[in-house]
Structure formats: structure tokens, C-alpha cells
XYZ file of C-alpha atoms in Angstrom:
159
model
C -47.626 65.560 124.273
C -47.054 69.030 122.792
C -48.252 70.648 126.006
C -45.840 68.520 128.016
C -42.961 69.516 125.722
C -43.880 73.181 126.064
C -44.107 72.945 129.866
C -40.749 71.153 130.018
C -39.195 73.727 127.676
C -40.524 76.544 129.839
C -39.190 74.888 132.998
C -35.784 74.366 131.379
C -35.680 78.001 130.282
C -36.590 79.143 133.812
C -33.875 76.961 135.345
C -31.357 78.286 132.821
C -32.321 81.884 133.619
C -31.979 81.298 137.366
C -28.623 79.600 136.977
C -27.432 82.258 134.522
C -28.318 85.057 136.979
C -26.067 83.345 139.527
C -23.306 83.037 136.907
C -23.513 86.762 136.150
C -22.811 87.548 139.821
C -19.917 85.078 139.847
C -18.567 86.540 136.600
C -18.733 90.051 138.038
C -16.809 88.885 141.098
C -14.240 87.102 138.953
C -13.838 90.133 136.714
C -12.026 91.897 139.516
C -9.414 89.140 139.723
C -9.249 88.108 136.033
C -8.514 90.411 133.173
C -9.219 89.707 129.530
C -12.068 87.224 130.064
C -14.587 86.663 127.270
C -18.314 86.810 127.996
C -20.464 84.506 125.876
C -24.091 85.564 125.342
C -26.643 82.752 125.426
C -29.599 84.766 124.187
C -30.624 82.207 121.548
C -29.771 79.005 123.419
C -33.384 78.053 124.143
C -34.438 78.285 120.471
C -31.685 75.860 119.461
C -33.750 73.036 120.913
C -37.241 74.167 119.891
C -39.527 71.788 117.994
C -42.475 72.605 115.789
C -44.410 71.386 112.759
C -46.585 72.563 109.921
C -49.514 70.705 108.441
C -51.361 71.129 105.148
C -54.327 69.390 103.552
C -54.063 67.428 100.308
C -56.402 67.438 97.337
C -58.242 64.186 96.626
C -55.701 61.801 95.093
C -57.219 59.468 92.519
C -55.603 56.693 90.497
C -57.551 56.196 87.295
C -56.278 53.615 84.816
C -52.573 54.525 84.478
C -51.472 53.415 87.962
C -50.411 56.941 89.004
C -52.617 59.547 90.664
C -52.747 63.278 90.229
C -50.124 65.248 92.183
C -50.614 67.669 95.033
C -47.989 70.393 95.616
C -47.775 71.874 99.102
C -45.640 74.815 100.260
C -44.039 74.970 103.688
C -45.198 78.418 104.625
C -42.990 80.316 107.048
C -40.421 78.303 109.028
C -37.441 79.559 111.061
C -34.057 79.844 109.364
C -32.019 76.671 109.769
C -35.008 74.467 110.672
C -34.365 70.796 109.860
C -36.863 67.987 109.429
C -37.261 65.300 112.098
C -40.112 63.345 110.447
C -42.905 63.619 107.902
C -46.369 62.076 108.250
C -48.957 61.476 105.542
C -52.564 60.713 106.467
C -55.665 60.003 104.445
C -58.657 57.733 103.977
C -58.508 55.176 101.169
C -62.104 55.255 100.040
C -62.149 53.036 96.945
C -60.051 50.402 95.295
C -59.086 47.082 96.794
C -55.546 46.793 95.482
C -52.166 47.885 96.741
C -51.446 51.609 96.908
C -48.228 53.455 97.789
C -47.686 56.978 99.076
C -45.012 58.950 97.224
C -43.623 62.198 98.570
C -40.929 64.480 97.154
C -38.910 67.066 99.091
C -38.734 69.610 96.287
C -35.664 71.525 97.549
C -33.471 68.401 97.459
C -35.322 66.340 94.854
C -35.373 63.384 97.282
C -38.357 61.046 96.829
C -39.575 58.395 99.266
C -42.440 55.924 99.151
C -44.289 53.661 101.571
C -47.132 51.226 101.281
C -50.379 53.003 102.093
C -51.062 53.384 105.797
C -52.612 56.225 107.737
C -50.518 57.661 109.168
C -47.425 56.773 107.164
C -44.225 58.078 108.779
C -41.212 59.023 106.673
C -37.768 59.510 108.214
C -35.943 59.624 104.869
C -36.041 63.433 104.946
C -34.520 63.851 108.413
C -31.901 66.586 108.519
C -33.077 68.292 105.315
C -34.325 71.875 105.349
C -37.931 72.251 106.515
C -38.333 75.248 104.218
C -39.312 73.326 101.093
C -42.318 72.614 98.945
C -43.602 69.016 98.815
C -45.199 66.974 96.044
C -47.439 64.072 97.079
C -49.022 61.419 94.850
C -50.137 57.781 94.824
C -49.117 54.818 92.749
C -50.826 51.467 92.638
C -53.874 49.640 91.421
C -56.426 51.549 89.289
C -59.501 53.195 90.769
C -57.942 53.843 94.167
C -58.802 57.143 95.852
C -57.473 58.820 98.984
C -59.583 61.562 100.554
C -59.102 63.817 103.585
C -55.336 63.628 103.146
C -52.764 65.749 104.928
C -49.024 66.140 105.307
C -47.422 67.047 108.634
C -43.745 68.055 108.691
C -42.012 68.065 112.076
C -38.803 70.083 112.496
C -36.223 71.338 114.991
C -34.609 74.755 114.991
């Protein structure tokens, strides 16, 4: 799917460049007849619609007796200025415990917290539109002796 998006983005950029080269000729011709026109540069137009993601692994999350697991704090790394979230996915393998477990995730920059019943993957759209340049805190709540291993967070964003 990512390869298809990249190919389509490349094709769109090529079409835009071809059409823009024709517009430059037309603009040059019109310059002779029109005075005081304003030229608008579209150098960054393609990046306005770019999509990307970052992914980080989680530590083992374990609920002992209190009903709340340890926390895992993840940083975003380097993301483009103005990047906004389109969705967040949490994955992991519930290896012990037979009771109900919930994912909890906090977008540290805004303080917004969301939760979902454990599934792998669990998709969160509650953070859509927030800045992608934020740390995240992930933990579990639920029945004692539940453990999630091989966990990861994947944050998709547009810029």
C-alpha cells in the first residue's frame, strides 16, 4: 500500500511539473500583454499532501495486583514541522491473564488520553489533527496478572 501511495505521489508530481512547465510558457506570453501580475511559487505543494509514520517498540507491560501496568514513554523522533496525526495503532501479544484488559495511550503534548479494549492492532482516531511531534505514554489497565509483550506504537501523520 505504501509503495502504491509513493508511485501515485510520484506520478502526480510528474503531472504537476509537466503542466506547470506549460503554465510558465503561457505566463511568459501573458506577461507581454498584462502588467502587474503576481507569480505564485508552488515549490512546496507536493509536500503538503505527503503521508508518513513513525513506529517504536514498547517495553513489556505487566499488570500485577493493582489493576494498572507499568508505563512506557515513547518519543516521536524527528517529524516535519506542522505534521498532524491521522491515526495511531497499538499492537502487542497478550501472553498471560484471562481477564479484560484495556490499552491506554496519552498524547503528552496535549494531555489527551484515549483507551480501547485490548485488540492487536487497536486503532485510535481520537488524536487526529494533533501535532505528530509529541511523546506518548502507553499503559494497560484491567485484570491482574495480564502481560503484553512485543508491543509497538505506530503514529501515522500528514504534512
